[in-house]
XYZ file of N, CA, C and O in Angstrom:
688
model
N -65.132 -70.033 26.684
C -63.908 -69.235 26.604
C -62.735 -70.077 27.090
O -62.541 -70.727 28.117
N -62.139 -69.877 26.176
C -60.552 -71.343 26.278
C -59.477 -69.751 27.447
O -59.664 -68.542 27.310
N -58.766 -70.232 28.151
C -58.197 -69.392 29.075
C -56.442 -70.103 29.144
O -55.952 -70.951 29.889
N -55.734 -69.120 27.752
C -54.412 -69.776 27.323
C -53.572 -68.687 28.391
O -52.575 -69.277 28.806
N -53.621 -67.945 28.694
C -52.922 -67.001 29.650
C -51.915 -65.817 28.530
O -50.897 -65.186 28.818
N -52.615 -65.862 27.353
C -51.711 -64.387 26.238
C -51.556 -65.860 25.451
O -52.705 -65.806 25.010
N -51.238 -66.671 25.113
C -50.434 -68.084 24.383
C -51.273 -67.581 23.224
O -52.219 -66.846 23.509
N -51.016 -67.927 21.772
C -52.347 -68.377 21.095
C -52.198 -69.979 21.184
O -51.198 -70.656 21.423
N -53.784 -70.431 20.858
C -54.115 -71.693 20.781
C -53.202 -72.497 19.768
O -52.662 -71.855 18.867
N -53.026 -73.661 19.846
C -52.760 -74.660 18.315
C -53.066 -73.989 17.427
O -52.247 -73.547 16.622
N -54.500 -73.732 17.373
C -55.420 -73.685 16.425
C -55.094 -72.345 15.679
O -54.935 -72.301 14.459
N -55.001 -71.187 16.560
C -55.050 -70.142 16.580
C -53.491 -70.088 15.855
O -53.546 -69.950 14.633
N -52.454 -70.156 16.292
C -50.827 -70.441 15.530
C -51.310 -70.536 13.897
O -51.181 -69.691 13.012
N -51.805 -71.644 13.853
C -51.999 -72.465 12.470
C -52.247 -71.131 11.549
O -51.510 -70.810 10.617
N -53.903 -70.105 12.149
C -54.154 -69.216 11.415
C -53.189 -68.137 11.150
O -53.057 -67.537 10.083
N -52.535 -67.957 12.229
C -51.599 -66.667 12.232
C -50.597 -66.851 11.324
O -50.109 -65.910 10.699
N -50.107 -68.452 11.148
C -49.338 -68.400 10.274
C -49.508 -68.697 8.804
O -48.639 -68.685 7.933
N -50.731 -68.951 8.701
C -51.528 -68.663 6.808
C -51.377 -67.461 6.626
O -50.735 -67.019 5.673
N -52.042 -66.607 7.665
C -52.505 -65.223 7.241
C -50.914 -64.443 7.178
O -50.940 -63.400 6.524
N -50.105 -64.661 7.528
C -48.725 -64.039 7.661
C -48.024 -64.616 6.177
O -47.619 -63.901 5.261
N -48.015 -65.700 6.215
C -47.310 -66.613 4.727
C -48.282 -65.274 3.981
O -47.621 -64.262 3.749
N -49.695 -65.223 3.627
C -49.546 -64.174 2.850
C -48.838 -63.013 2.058
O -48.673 -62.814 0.854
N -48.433 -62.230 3.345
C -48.580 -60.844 3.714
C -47.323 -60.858 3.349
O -46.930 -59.738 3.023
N -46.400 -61.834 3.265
C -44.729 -62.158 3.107
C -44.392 -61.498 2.005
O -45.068 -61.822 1.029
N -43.643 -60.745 1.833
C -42.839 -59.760 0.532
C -42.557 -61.190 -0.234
O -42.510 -62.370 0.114
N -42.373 -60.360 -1.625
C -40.797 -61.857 -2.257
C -39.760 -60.884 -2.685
O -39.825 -59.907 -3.432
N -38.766 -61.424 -1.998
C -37.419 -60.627 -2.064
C -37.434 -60.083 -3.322
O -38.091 -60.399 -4.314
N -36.744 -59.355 -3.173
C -36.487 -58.331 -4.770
C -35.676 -59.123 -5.579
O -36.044 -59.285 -6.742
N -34.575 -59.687 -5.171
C -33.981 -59.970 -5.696
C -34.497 -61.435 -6.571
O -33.830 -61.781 -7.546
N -35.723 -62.252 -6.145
C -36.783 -63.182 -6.675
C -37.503 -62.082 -7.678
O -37.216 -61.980 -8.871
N -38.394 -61.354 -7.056
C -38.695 -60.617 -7.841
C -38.434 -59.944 -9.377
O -39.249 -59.743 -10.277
N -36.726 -59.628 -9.310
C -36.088 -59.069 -10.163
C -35.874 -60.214 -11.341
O -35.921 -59.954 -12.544
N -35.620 -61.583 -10.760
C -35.371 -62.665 -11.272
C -36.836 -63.103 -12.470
O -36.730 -63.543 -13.615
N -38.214 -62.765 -11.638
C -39.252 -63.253 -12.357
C -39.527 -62.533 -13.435
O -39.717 -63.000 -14.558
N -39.553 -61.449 -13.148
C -39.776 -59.859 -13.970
C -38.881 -60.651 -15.381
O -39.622 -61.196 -16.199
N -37.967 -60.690 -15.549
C -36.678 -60.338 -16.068
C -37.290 -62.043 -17.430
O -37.764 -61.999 -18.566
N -37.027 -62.954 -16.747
C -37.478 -64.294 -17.456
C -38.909 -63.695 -18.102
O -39.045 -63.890 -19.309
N -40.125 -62.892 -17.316
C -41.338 -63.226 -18.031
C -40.923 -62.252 -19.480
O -41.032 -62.533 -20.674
N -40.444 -61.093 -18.837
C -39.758 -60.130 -20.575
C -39.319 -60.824 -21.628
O -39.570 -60.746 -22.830
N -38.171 -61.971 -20.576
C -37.697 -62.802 -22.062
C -38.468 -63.706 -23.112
O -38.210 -63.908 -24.298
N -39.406 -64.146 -22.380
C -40.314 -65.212 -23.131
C -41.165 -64.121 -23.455
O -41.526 -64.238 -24.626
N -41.727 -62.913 -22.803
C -43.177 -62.243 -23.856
C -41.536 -61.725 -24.961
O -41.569 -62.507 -25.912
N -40.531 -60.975 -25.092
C -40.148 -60.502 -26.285
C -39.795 -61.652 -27.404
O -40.426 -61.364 -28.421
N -39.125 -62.688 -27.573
C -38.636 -63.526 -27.646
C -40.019 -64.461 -28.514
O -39.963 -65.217 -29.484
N -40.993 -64.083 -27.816
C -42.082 -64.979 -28.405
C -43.429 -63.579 -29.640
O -44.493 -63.647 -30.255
N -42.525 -62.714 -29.364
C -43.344 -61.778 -30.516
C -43.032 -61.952 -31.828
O -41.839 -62.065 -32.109
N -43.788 -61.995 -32.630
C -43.519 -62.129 -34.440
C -43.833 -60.589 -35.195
O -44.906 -59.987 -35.180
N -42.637 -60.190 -35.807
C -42.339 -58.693 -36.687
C -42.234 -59.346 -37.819
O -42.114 -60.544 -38.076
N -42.338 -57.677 -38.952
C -41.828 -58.629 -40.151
C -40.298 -57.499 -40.576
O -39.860 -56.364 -40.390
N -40.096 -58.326 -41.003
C -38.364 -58.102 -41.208
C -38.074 -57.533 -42.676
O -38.477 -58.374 -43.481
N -37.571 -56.514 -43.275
C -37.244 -56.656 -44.806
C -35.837 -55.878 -45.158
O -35.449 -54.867 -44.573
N -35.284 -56.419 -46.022
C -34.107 -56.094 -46.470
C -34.019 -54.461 -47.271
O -34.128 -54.265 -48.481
N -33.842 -53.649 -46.437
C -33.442 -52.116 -46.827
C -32.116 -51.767 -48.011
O -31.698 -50.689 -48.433
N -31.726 -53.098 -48.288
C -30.606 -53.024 -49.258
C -31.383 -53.237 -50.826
O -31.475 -52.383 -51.708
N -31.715 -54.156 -50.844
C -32.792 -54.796 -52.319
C -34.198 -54.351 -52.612
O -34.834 -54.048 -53.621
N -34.483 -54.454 -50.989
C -35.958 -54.609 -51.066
C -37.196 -55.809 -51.915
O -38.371 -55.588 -52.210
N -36.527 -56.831 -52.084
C -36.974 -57.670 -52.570
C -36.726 -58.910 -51.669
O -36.318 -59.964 -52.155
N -36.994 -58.751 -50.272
C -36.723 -59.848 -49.273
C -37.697 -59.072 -48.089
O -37.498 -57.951 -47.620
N -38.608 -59.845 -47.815
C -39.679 -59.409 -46.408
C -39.968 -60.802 -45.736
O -39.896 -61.880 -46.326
N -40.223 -60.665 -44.733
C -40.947 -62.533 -43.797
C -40.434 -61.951 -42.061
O -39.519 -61.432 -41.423
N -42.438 -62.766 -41.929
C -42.638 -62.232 -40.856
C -42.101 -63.427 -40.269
O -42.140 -64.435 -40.974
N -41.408 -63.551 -38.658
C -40.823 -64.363 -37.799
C -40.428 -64.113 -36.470
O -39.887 -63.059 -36.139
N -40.655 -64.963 -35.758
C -40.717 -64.708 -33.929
C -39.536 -64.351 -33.977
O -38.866 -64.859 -34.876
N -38.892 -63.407 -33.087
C -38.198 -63.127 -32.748
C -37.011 -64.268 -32.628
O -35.981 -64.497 -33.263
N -37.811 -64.994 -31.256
C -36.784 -66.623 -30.958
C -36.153 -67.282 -32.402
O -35.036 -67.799 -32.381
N -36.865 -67.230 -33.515
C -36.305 -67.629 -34.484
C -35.316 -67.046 -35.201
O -34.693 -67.788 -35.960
N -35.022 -65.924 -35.150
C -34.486 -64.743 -35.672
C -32.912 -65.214 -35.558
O -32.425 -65.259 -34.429
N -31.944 -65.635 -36.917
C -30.723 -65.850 -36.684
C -30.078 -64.375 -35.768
O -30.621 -63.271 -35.743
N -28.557 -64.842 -34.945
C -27.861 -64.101 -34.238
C -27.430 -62.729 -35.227
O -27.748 -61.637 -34.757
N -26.656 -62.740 -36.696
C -26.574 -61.875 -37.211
C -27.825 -62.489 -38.818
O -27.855 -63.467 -39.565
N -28.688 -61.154 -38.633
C -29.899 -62.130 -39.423
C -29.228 -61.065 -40.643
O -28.528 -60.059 -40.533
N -29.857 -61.877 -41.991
C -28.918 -61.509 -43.402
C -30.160 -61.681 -44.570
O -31.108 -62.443 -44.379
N -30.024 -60.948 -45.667
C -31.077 -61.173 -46.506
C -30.649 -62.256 -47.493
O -29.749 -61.989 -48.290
N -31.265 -63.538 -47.498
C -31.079 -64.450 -48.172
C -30.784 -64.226 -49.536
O -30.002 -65.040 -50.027
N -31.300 -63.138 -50.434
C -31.319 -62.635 -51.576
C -30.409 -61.897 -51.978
O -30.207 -62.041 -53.183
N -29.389 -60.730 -51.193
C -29.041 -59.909 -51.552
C -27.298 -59.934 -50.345
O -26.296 -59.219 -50.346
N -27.755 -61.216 -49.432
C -26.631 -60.957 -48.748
C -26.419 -59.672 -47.604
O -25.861 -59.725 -46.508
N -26.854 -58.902 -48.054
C -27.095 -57.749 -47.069
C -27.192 -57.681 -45.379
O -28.083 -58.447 -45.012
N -26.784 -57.249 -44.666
C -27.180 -57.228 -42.835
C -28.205 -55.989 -42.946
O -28.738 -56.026 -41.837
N -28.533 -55.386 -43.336
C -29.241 -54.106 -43.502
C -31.005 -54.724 -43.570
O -31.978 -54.616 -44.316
N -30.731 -55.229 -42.610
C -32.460 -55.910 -42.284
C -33.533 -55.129 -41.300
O -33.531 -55.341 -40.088
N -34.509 -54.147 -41.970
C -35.189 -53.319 -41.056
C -36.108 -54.625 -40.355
O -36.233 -55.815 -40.647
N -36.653 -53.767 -39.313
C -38.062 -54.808 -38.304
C -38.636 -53.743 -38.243
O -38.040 -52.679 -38.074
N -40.251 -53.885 -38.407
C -41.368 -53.388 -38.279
C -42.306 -53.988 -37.701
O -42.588 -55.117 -38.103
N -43.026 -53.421 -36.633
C -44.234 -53.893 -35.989
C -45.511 -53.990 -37.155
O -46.425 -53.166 -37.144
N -45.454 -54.893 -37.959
C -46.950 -54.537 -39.016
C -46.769 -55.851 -39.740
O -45.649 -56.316 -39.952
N -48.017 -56.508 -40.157
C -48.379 -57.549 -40.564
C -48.064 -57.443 -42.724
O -47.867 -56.502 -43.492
N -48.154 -58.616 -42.862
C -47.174 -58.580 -44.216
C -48.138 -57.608 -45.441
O -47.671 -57.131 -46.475
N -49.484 -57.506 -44.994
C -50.524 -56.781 -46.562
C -49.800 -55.307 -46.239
O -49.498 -54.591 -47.193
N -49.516 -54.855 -44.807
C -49.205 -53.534 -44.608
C -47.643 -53.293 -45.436
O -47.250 -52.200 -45.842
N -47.035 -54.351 -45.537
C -45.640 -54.332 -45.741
C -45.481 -54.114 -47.671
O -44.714 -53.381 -48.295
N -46.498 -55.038 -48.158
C -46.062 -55.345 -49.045
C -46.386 -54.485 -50.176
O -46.309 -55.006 -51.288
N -46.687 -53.428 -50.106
C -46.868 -52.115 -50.684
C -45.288 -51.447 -51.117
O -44.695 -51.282 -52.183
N -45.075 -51.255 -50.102
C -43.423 -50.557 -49.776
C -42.638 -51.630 -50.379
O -41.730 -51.187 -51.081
N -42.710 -53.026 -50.321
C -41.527 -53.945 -51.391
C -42.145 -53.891 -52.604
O -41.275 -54.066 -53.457
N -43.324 -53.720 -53.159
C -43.579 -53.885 -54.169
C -43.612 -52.485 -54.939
O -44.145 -52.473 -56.049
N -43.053 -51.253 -54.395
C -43.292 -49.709 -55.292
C -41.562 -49.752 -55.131
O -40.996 -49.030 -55.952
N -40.572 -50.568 -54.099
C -39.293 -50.192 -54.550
C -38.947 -49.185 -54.349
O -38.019 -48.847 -55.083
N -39.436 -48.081 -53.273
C -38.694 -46.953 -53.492
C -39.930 -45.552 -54.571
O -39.839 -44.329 -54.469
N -40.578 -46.055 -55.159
C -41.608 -45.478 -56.263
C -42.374 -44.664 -55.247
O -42.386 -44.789 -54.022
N -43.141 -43.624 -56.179
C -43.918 -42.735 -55.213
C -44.701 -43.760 -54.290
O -45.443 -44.661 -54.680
N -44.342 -43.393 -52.837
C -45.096 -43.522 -51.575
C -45.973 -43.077 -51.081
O -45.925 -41.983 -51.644
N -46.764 -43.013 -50.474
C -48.020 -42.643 -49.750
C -47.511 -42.360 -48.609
O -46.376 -42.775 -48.376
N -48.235 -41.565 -47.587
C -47.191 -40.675 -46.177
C -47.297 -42.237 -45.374
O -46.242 -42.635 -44.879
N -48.355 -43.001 -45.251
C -47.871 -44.355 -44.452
C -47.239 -44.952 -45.060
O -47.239 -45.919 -44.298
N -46.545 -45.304 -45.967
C -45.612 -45.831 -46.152
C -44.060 -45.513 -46.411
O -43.100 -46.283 -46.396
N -44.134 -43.820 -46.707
C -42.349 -43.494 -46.252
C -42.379 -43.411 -44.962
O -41.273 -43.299 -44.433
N -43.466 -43.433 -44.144
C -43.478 -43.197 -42.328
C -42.962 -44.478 -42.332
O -41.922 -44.387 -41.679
N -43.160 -46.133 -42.860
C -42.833 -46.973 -42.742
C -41.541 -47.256 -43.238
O -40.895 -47.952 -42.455
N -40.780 -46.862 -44.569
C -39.876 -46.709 -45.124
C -38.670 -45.922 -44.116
O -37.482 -46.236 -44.042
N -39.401 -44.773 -43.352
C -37.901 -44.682 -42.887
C -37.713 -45.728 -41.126
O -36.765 -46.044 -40.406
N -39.001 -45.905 -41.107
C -38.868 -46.813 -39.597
C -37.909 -48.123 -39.840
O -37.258 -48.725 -38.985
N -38.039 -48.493 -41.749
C -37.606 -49.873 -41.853
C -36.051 -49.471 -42.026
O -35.179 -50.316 -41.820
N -35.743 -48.181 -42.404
C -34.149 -47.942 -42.532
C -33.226 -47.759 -41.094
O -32.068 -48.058 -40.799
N -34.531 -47.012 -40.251
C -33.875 -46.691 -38.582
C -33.567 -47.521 -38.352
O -32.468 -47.621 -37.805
N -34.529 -48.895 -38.692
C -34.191 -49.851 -37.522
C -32.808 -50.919 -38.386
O -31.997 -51.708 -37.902
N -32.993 -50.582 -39.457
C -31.777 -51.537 -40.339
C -30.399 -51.034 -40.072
O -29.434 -51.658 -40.513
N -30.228 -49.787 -39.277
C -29.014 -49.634 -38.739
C -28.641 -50.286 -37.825
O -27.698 -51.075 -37.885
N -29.635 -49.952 -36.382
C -29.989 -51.034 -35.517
C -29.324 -52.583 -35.743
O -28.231 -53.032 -35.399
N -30.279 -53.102 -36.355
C -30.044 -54.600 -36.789
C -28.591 -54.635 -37.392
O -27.823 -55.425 -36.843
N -28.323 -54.230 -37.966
C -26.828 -54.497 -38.809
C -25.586 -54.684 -38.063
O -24.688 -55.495 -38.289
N -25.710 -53.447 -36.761
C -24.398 -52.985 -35.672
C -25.097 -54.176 -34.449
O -24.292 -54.890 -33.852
N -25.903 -54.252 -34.286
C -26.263 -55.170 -32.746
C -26.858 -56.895 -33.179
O -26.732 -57.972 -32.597
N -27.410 -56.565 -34.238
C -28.211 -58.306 -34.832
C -29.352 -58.932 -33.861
O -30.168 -58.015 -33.950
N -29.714 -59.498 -33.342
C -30.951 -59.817 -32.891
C -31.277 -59.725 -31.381
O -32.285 -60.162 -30.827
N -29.609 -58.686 -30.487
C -30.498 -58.192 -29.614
C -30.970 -56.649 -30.055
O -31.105 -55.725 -29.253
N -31.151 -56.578 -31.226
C -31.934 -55.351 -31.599
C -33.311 -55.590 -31.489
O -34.235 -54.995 -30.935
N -33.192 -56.830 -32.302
C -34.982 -57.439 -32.705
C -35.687 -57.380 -31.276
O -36.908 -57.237 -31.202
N -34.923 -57.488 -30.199
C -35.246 -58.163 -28.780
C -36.162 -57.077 -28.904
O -37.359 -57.064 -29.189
N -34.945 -55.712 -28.494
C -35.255 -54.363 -27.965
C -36.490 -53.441 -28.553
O -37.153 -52.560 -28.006
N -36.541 -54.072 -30.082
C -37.151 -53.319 -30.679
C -38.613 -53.829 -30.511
O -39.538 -53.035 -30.679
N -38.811 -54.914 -30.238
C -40.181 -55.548 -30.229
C -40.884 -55.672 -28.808
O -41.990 -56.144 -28.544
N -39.844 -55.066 -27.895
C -40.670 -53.757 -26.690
C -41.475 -53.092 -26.901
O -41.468 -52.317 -27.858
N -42.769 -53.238 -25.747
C -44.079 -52.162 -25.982
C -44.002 -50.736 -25.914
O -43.887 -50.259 -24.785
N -44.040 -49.991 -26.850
C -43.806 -48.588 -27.338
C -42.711 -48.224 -26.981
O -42.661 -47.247 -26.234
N -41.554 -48.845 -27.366
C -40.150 -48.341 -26.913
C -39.784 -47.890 -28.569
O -40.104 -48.582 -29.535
N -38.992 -46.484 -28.659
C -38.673 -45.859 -30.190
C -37.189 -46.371 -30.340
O -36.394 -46.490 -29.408
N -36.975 -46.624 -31.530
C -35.610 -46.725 -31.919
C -34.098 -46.053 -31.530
O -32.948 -46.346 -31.855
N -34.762 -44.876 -30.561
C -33.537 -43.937 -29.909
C -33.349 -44.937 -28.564
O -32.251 -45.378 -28.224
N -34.623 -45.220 -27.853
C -34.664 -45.691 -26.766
C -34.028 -47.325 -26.983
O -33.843 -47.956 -25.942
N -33.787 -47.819 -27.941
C -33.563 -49.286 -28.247
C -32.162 -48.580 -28.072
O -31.838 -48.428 -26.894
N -30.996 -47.980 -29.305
C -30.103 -47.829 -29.293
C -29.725 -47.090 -27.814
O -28.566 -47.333 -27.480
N -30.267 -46.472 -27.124
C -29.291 -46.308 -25.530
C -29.231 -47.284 -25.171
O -28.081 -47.581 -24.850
N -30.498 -48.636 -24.927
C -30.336 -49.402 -24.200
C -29.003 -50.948 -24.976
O -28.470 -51.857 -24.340
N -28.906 -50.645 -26.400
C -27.750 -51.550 -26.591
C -26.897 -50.886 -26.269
O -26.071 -51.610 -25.713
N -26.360 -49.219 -26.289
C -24.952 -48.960 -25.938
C -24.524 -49.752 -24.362
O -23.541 -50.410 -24.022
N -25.540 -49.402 -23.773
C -25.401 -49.387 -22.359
C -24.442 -51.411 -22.582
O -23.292 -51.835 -22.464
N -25.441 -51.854 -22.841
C -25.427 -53.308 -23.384
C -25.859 -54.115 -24.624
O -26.912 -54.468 -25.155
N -24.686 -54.220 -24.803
C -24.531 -54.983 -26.194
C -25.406 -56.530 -26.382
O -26.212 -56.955 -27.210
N -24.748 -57.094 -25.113
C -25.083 -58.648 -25.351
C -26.807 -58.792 -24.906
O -27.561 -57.838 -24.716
N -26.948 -59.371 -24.868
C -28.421 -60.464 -24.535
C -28.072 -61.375 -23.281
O -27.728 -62.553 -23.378
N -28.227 -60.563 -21.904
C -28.426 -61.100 -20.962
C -29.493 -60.280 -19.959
O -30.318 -59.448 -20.336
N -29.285 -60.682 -18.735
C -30.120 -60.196 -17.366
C -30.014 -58.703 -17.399
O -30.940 -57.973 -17.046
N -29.216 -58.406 -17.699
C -28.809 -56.760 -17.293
C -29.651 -56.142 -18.652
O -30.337 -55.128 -18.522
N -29.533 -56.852 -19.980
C -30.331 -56.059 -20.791
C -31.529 -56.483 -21.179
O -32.119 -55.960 -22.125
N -31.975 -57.404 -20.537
C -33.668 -57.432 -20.060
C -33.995 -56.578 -18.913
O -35.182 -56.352 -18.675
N -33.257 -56.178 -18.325
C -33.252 -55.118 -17.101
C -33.985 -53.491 -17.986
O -35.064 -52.897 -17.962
N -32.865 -53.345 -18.572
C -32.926 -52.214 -19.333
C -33.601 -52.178 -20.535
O -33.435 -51.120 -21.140
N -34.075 -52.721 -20.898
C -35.532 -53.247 -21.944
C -36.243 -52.622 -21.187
O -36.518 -51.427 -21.297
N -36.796 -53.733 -19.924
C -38.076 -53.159 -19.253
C -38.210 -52.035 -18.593
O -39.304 -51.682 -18.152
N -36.862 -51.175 -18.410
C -37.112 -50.058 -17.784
C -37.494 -49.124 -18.737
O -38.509 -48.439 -18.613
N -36.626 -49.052 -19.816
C -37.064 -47.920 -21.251
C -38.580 -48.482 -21.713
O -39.176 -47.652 -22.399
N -39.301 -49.695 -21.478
C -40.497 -49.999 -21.521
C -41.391 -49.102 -20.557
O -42.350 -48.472 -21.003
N -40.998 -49.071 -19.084
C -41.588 -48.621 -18.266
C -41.474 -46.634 -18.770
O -42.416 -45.894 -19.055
N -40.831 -46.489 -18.743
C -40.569 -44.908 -18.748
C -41.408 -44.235 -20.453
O -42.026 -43.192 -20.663
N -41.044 -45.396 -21.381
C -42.026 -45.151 -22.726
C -43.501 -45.118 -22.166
O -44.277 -44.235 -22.528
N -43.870 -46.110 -21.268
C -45.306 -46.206 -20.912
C -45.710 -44.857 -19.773
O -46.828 -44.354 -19.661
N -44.637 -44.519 -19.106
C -44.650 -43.329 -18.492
C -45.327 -42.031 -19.352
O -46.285 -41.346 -18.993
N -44.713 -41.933 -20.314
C -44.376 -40.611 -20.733
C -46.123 -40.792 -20.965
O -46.911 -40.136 -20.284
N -46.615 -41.849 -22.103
C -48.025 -41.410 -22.321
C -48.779 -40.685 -21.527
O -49.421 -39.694 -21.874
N -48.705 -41.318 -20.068
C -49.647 -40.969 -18.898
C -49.580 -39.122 -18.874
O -50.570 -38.402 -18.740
N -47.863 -38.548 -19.075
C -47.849 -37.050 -18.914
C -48.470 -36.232 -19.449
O -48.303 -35.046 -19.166
């Protein structure tokens, strides 16, 4: 028995202060900082496919990050560019009937590709951002551009919160 009089040992310090470095919060304001960057790279790095609600003879799937600032249909000139979460065999039904009798999944898709081509047209690719949020709806995209227009910290803020509260609601 070592007899420090209350002291801890060398030895004993060393541990107290591993086990404490643990236990250490990270400021919120770090916190808020990490949160905020990892949103940007997971949205930013998701691939939708995109199609022109004006012609309908323009679709292509593309990461987000690639996504021009005001994106335009090469074909038709148009800003009226819907985004859809769905891979191109799902898509290419709906460009190829033109409008022609639909099947209920595909005017369900038809009007998702017009909601969001409003979207895209008035905001341009921080729509794509917003929209390619995990289960966030097209109402919840448009509050979060009124609030904020541009593509910064504050509207990766508000991304992930209308993310959080969409993921909420399931649980109710």
């Amino acid at each position: 028995k070592v007899e420090t009089g209350g002291a801890s040992t060398p030895i004993a310090r060393l541990g107290i202060e591993r086990i404490s470095m643990k236990t250490d919060l990270i400021p919120p304001e770090r916190m808020r900082a990490v949160l905020v960057e990892s949103a940007k790279a997971r949205l930013l790095n998701e691939t939708s496919s995109f199609v022109c609600t004006n012609c309908w003879s323009y679709s292509e799937q593309l990461k987000i990050n690639d996504l021009p600032d005001r994106p335009k249909c090469p074909r038709c000139g148009s800003s009226a560019i819907g985004f859809l979460k769905v891979d191109e065999e799902t898509l290419s039904p709906l460009i190829e009937k033109q409008g022609q009798k639909l099947t209920k999944a595909e005017e369900r898709l038809h009007g998702q590709a017009m909601q969001t081509a409003k979207l895209m047209e008035k905001y341009g690719k921080a729509a794509a951002i917003a929209l390619s949020a995990r289960k966030i709806q097209p109402s919840d995209v448009r509050t979060v551009l009124e609030k904020q227009p541009k593509v910064d910290d504050r509207f990766y803020e508000l991304v992930l919160e209308a993310e959080r509260k969409a993921l909420s609601k399931r649980f109710w």
